[in-house]
Structures are given as C-alpha cells and as structure tokens.
Short mmCIF file of C-alpha atoms in Angstrom, two decimals:
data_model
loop_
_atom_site.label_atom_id
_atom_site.label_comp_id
_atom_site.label_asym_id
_atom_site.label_seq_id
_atom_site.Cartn_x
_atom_site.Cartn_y
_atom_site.Cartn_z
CA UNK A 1 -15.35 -10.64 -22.81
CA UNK A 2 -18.73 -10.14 -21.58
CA UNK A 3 -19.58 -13.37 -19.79
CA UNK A 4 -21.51 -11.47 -17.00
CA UNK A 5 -25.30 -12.17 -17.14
CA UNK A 6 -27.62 -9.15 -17.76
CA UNK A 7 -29.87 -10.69 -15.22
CA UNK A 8 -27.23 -10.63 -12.60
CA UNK A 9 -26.30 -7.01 -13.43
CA UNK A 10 -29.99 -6.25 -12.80
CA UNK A 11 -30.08 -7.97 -9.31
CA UNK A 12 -26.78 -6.49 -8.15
CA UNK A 13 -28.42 -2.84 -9.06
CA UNK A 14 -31.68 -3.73 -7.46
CA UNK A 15 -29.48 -4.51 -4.14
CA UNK A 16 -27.18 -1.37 -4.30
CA UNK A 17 -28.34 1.52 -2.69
CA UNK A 18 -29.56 4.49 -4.95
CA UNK A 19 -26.87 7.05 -5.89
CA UNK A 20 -22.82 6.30 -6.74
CA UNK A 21 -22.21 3.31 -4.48
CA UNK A 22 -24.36 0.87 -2.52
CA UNK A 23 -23.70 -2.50 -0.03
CA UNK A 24 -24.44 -5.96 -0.33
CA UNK A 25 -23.59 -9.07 1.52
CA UNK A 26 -22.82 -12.68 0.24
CA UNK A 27 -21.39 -15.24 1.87
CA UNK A 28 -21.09 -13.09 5.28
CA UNK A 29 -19.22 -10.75 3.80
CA UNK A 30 -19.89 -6.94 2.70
CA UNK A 31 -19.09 -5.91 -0.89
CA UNK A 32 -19.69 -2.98 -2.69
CA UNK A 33 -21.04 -2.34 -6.45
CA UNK A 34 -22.10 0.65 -8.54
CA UNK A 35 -25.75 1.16 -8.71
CA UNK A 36 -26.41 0.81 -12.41
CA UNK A 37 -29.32 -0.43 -15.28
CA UNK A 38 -26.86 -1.09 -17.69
CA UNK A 39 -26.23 -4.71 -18.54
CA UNK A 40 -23.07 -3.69 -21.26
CA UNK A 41 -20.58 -2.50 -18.95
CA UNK A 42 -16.89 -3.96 -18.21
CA UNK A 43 -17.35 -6.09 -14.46
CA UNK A 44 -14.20 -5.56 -12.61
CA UNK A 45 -13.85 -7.17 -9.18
CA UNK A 46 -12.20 -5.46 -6.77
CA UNK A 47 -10.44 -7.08 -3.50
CA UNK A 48 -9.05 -4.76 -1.73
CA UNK A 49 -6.47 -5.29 1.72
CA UNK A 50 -8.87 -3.65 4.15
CA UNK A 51 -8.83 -0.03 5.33
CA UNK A 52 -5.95 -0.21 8.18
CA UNK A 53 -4.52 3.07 7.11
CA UNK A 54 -5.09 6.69 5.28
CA UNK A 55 -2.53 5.65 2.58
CA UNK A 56 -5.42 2.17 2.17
CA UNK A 57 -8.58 4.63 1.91
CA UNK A 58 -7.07 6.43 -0.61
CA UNK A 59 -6.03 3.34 -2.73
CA UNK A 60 -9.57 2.47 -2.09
CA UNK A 61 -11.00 6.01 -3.28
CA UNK A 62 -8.81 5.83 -6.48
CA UNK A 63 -10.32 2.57 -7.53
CA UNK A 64 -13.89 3.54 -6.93
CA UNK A 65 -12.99 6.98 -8.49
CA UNK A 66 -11.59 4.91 -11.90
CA UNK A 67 -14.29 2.42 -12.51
CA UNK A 68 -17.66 4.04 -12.61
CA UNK A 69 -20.74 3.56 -14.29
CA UNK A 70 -20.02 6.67 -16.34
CA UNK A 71 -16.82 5.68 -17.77
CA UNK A 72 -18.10 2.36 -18.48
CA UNK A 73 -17.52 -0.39 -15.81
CA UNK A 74 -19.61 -2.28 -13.23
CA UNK A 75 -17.57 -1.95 -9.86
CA UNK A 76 -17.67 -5.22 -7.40
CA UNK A 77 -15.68 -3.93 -4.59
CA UNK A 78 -14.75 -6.36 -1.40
CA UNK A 79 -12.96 -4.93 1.76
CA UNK A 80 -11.14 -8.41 3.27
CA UNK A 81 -10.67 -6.92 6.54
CA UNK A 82 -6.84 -7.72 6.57
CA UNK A 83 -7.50 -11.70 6.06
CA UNK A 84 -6.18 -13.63 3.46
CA UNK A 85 -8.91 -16.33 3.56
CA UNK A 86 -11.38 -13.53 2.84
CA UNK A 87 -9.28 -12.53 -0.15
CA UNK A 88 -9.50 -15.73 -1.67
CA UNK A 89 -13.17 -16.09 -0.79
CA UNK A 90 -13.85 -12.37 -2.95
CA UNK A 91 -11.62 -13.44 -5.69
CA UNK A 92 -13.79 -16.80 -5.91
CA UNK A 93 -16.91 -14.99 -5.94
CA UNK A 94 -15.91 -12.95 -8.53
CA UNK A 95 -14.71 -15.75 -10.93
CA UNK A 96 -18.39 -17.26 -10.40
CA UNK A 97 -19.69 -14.04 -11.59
CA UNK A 98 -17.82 -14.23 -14.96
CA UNK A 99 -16.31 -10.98 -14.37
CA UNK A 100 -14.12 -9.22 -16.76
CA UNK A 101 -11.27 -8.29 -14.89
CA UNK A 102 -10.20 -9.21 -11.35
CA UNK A 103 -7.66 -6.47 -9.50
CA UNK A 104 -6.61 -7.41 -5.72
CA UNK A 105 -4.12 -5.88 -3.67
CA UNK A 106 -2.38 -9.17 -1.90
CA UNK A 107 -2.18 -9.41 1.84
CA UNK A 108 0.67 -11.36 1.83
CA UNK A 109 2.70 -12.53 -1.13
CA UNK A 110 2.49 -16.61 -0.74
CA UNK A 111 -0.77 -18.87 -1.10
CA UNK A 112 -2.20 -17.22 -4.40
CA UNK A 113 -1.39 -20.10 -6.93
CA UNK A 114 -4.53 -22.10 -6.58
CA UNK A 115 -6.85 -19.53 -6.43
CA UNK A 116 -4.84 -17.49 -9.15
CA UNK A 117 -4.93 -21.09 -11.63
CA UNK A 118 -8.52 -21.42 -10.82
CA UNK A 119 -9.24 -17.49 -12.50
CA UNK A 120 -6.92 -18.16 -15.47
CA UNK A 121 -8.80 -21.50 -16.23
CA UNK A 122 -11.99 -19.19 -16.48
CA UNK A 123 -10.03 -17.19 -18.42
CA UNK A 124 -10.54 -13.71 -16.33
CA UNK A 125 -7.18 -11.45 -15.96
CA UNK A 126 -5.94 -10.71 -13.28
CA UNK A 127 -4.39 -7.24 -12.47
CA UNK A 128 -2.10 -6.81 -9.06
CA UNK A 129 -1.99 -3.66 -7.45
CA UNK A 130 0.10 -2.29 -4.73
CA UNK A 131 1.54 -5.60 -3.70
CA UNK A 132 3.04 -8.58 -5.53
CA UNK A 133 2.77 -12.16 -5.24
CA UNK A 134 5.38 -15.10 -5.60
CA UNK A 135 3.96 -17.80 -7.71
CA UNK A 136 5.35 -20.23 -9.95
CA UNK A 137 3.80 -19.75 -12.77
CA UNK A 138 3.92 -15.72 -13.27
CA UNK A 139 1.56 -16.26 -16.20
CA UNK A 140 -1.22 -16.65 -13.49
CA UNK A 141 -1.69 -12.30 -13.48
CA UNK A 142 -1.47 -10.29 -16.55
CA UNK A 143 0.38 -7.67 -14.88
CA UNK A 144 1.00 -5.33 -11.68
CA UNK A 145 0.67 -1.58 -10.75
CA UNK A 146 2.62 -0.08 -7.99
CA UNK A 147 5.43 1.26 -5.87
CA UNK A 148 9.34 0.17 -6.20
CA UNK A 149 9.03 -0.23 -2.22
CA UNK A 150 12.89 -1.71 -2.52
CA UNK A 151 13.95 1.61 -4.17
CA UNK A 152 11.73 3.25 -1.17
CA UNK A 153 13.79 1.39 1.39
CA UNK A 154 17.01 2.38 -0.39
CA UNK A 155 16.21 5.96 -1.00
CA UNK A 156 15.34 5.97 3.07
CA UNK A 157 18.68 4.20 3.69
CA UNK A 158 20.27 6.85 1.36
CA UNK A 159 18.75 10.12 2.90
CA UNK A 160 19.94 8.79 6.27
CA UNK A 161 23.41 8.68 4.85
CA UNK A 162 23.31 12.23 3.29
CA UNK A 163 21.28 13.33 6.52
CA UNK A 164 24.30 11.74 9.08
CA UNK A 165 26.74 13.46 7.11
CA UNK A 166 25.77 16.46 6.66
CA UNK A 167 25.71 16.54 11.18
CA UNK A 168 29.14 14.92 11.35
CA UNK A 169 27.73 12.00 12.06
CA UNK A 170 29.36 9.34 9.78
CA UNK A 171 31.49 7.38 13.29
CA UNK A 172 29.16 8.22 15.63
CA UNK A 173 27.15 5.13 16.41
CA UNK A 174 23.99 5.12 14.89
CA UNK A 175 21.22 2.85 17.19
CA UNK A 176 18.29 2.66 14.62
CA UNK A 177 14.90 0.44 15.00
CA UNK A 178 12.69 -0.37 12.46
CA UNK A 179 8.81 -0.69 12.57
CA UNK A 180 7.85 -2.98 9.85
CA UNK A 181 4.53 -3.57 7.79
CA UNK A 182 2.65 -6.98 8.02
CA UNK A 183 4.66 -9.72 7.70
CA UNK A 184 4.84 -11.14 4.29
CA UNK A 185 3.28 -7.83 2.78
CA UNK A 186 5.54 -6.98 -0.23
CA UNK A 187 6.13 -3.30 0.91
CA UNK A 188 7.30 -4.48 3.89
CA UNK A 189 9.47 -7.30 2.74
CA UNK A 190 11.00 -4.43 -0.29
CA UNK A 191 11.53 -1.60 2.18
CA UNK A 192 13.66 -4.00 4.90
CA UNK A 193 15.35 -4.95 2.48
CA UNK A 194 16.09 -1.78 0.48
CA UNK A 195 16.54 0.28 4.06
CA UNK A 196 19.58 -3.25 4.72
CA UNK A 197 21.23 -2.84 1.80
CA UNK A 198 22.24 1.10 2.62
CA UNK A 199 22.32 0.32 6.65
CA UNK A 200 25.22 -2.70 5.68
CA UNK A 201 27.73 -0.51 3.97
CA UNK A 202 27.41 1.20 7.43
CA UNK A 203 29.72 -0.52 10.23
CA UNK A 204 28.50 2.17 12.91
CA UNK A 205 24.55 1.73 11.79
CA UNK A 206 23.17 -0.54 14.65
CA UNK A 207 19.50 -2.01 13.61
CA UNK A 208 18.92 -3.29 17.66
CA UNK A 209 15.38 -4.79 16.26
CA UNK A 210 12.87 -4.76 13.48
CA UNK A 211 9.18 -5.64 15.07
CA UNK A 212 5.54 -6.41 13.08
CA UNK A 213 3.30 -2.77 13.82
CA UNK A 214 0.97 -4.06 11.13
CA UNK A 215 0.60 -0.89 9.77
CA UNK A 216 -1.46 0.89 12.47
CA UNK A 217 -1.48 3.68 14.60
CA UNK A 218 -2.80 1.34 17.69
CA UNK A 219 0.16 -1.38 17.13
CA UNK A 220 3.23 1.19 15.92
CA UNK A 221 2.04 2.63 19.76
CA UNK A 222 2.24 -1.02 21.33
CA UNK A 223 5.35 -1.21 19.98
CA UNK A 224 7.21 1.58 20.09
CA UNK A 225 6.68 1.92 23.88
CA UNK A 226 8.26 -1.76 23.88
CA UNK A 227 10.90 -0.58 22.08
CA UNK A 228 11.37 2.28 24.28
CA UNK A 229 11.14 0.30 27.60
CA UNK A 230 13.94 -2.33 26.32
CA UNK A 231 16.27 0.11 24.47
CA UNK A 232 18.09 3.39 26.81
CA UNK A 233 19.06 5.03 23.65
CA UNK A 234 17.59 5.29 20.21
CA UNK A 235 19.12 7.67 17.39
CA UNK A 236 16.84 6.82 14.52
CA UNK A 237 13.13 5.42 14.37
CA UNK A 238 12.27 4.19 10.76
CA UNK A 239 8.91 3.57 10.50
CA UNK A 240 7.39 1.55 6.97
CA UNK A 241 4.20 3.96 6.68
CA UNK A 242 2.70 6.91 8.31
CA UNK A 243 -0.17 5.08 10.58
CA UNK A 244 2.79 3.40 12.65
CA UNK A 245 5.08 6.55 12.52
CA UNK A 246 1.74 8.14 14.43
CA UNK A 247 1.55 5.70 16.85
CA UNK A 248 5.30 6.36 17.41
CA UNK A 249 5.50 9.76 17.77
CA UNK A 250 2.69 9.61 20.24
CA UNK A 251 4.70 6.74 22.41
CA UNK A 252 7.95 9.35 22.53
CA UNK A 253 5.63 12.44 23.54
CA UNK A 254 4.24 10.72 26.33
CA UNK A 255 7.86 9.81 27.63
CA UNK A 256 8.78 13.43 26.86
CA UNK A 257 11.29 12.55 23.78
CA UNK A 258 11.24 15.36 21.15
CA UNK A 259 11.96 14.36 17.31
CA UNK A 260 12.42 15.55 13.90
CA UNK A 261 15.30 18.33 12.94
CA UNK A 262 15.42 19.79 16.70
CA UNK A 263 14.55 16.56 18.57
CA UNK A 264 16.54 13.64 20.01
CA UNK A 265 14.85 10.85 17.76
CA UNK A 266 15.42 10.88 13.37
CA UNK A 267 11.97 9.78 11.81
CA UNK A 268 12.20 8.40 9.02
CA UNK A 269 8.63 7.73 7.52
CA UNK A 270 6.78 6.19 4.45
CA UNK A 271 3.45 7.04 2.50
CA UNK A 272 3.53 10.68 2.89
CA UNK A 273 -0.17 11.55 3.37
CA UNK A 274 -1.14 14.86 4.19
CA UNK A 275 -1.20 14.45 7.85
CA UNK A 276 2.41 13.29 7.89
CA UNK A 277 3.57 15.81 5.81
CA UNK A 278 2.22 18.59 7.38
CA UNK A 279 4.64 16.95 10.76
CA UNK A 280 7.49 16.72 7.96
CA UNK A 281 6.93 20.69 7.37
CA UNK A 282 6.61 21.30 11.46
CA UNK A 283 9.82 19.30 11.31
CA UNK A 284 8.49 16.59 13.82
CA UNK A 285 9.07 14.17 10.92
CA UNK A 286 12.53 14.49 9.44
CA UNK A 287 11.36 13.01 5.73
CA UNK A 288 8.48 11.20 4.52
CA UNK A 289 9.42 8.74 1.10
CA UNK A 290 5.96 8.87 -0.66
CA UNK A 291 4.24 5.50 -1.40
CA UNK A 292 1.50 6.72 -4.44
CA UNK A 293 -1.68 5.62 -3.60
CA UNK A 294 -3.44 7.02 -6.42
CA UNK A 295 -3.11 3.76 -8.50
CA UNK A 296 -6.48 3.11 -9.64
CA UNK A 297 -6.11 5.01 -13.05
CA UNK A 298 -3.73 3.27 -14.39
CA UNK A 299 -4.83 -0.29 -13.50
CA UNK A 300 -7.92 1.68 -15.56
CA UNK A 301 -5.47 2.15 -18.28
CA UNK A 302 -4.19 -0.91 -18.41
CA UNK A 303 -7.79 -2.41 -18.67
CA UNK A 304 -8.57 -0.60 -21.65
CA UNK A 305 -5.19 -1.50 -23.62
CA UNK A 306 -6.85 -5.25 -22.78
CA UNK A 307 -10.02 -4.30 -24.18
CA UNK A 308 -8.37 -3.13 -27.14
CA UNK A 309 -6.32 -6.16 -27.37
CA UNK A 310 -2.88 -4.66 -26.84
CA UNK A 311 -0.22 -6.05 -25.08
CA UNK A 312 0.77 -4.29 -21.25
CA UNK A 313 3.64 -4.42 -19.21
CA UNK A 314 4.29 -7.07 -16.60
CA UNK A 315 5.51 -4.61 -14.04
CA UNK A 316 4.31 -0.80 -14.01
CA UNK A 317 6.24 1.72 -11.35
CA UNK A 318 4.15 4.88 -10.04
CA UNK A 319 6.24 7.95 -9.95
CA UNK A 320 6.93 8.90 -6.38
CA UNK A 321 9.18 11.46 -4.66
CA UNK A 322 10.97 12.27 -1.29
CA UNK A 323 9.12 15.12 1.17
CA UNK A 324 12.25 17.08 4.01
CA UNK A 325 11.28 20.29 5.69
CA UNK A 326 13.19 22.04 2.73
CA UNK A 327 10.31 20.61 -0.08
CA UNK A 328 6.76 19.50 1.37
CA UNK A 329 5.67 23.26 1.70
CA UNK A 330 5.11 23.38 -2.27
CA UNK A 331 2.89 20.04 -2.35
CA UNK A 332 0.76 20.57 0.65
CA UNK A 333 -1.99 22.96 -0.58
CA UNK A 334 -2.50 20.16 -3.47
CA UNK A 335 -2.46 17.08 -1.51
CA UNK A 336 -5.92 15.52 -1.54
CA UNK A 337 -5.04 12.87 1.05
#
C-alpha cells in the first residue's frame, strides 16, 4: 500500500534536518523522520518506549539502522517518553498519515484495543516489538518480534540452582529480592514469573520482596538502599535489566557490601550490554541473561515478506544466550552496545 501523499513526504523532508536523521514536532511532541526527496518509499511509523536504558538506545539504533532511505523506507520515529498516552497519541498520528506499517514497542500490555481497532480499520499492520500486548482480538497486530523474557526468568531461576549447588548451598536459606521492570511491561511480568516458577520448587528460596525500579539506574538506587535499610541479610539480588543492577551495585558499595563470585551479594542481571558484561568478566556481576536488542532487522524482514504478500509468523523469538565469568571474555571485543 502506498496511501502516503507525495506532498506530505515532501513537507516532512523539507522539516528534517539535512543529513541521515532530522526532528520535528506535532502535537507537542518530538518525532523523528529520514530526510528524503523520494515520494515511493515504504512509511513505517515508529513508537518507541522512550530511552530509559542502554538496552532502549540500542533497540532504538537498530530500528533507525533497518529502515533507511537507502534500503527503501521513510522512517517516522516517536520517543513517548515512558507514557502510554503519548504512545497512543504517535500511533494516531501515524494512522492519519496513511502509513504503511506501524511498529511500537508497548509500555504496558493493557489499553491497546481501541487504538489497535482504529489502525486495522485503516487497514495499516501493525508489527509489536520487544513487548506484547493482551487484547481480545489478537487479529488487531500482524505479528511480534522479541525476547522469550519467561524463558529469561527461568533460565535465571535455573543458573541460580546450578550456581547454589555447585557451593553446597541447596539447605542453606536462600534470602533473594527482586528488582522488577515497570509494572505491566511484558518483560517484567515474563521474567517474575519465569524467575517463580524455578524459586517455588525451592522450599529454602526466600523472595522477602519484589519492588517497581522502572528500569533505571536512579530508581534500582532508590530502591535498593530501601531494600537494604529494611532487610539485615540478603544472599541474592536479581535485578530485571542492567540500568537497575547499576543502581544496585552502587547502593551496596556505598554500604561497603562486595558482590559477584568473591562478594557477599549473588547478582543476577538481565540485558547484558557491554557495560554489564565487562562487571560479569570482573566478576562483580555473577551472570548477565542477554535480552537482544538488535531487533530492528527482522521486524525489517518481516515487512518485506508483507510487501511480497507472504504470510509471517505471529510470534518471532530472538536468539539470546547466558554471559558467567567463564564465557563473556569471547563476546566482549564484538559487542557494539
């Protein structure tokens, strides 16, 4: 479909700064196209979470590295600043526009189905990446791109279990707490829940609390000196993604607790960005389950089997692995985030 007016191509490239990528603002809010001329390109519309973390800004750089004017697409790109309304707002805009293809990255999973009925009435797809939604209709997106976070929670839950036993650990009482993503957020809600399944075969595993750090550095901090404050003992900190497990870290250093292989505290991290793993190979971090942020080629792919009128998969899994002391030393040189 190319619904998109040439004329509106023209003005979007007249606004964009010159070079790769220039800024724009409607409605109050700053998007981002591709500087272009070209009136026959696909229009995808991006809406992406925000940029709370390293793991987000590489998402983000993966997208803008997959739809360019040079492989063939117009690139409407919205940052919603970690606000749902926002999201919806973008995601509007973009079925105004008549684009092609609209890709979001949910903030939460609930509150989509109105806004998701009102794209497939204008006949747009609608490509999820990252996170999921709940909906009833799933007919409302064409399909989704991302991690198995449940399998990431389990595989946690599961090097825990390997790591306790191979200390002689398996009746020792094990207090663990858990920093958590945003509320609602499906990586969140898939790595509690994988993380519980393993932790409830364990009688001697004792979660004391699971707190909202929102996925930053600032708030795993807040937090984990909370944590610290309430709780005289702690065995094992797990940590949903690499921002909080910062924040953390920092919050233990200050109160002079050491972690990783040597220390007092078991990390137990998620994203695996370079930062992290370079802590993973000082041993600060005990293991780091990699979330795969590098998702914007194949929502690419999956675009053009659409624009050759193939069928795709609902659900599409990015292959992801697990980072100890004894592995990360082979990956870091290549890491590009």
């Amino acid at each position: 479909m190319r619904k998109i007016k040439s004329f509106l191509l023209l003005l979007l490239a007249a606004l964009a700064l010159t070079g790769c990528v220039g800024q724009f603002e409607v409605g109050g809010e700053q998007e981002e196209s591709a500087g272009t001329d070209e009136a026959d390109l696909v229009v995808v519309g991006v809406s992406q979470v925000g940029s709370e973390s390293v793991w987000r800004t590489a998402n983000t750089v993966s997208i803008q590295k997959a739809f360019t004017n040079e492989k063939g697409y117009f690139l409407l790109f919205s940052n919603a600043r970690q606000k749902q309304e926002n999201q919806i707002k973008a995601i509007r805009r973009f079925i105004s526009r008549q684009v092609d293809y609209i890709v979001f990255s949910p903030i939460t999973e609930t509150g989509w189905d109105v806004v998701l009925q009102e794209a497939k009435d204008a006949g747009i797809p609608v490509i999820l990446m990252d996170r999921q939604v709940d909906v009833e209709d799933e007919t409302l997106y064409t399909a989704w791109v991302g991690s198995d976070f449940h399998m990431e929670g389990e595989n946690a839950g599961k090097w825990l279990e390997e790591y306790l036993a191979g200390q002689g650990r398996q009746e020792e009482e094990i207090r663990i707490v858990v920093l958590q993503g945003t509320e609602g957020a499906t990586a969140a809600i898939g790595r509690t829940e994988g993380f519980q399944k393993v932790a409830d075969a364990h009688e001697n595993w004792v979660i004391l609390e699971q707190v909202d750090a929102e996925y930053t550095t600032a708030k795993g901090r807040e937090v984990m000196e909370s944590l610290l404050d309430k709780y005289d003992e702690i065995d094992v900190v797990v940590s949903q993604n690499d921002d909080m497990t910062f924040g953390a870290l920092d919050a233990m250093n200050r109160r002079g607790i050491t972690t990783g292989v040597e220390g007092d505290v078991i990390v137990v991290s998620f994203d695996a960005v370079k930062a992290a793993l370079k802590l993973v190979e000082q041993g600060v971090i005990n293991v780091d389950i990699e979330c795969n942020p590098n998702q914007g080629e194949w929502v690419e792919k999956l675009i053009q089997a659409l624009e050759r009128g193939e069928e795709v998969e609902k659900t599409f899994y990015i292959k992801e692995q697990i980072f100890t002391p004894e592995n990360v030393g082979e990956y870091l040189d290549d890491r590009e985030y």
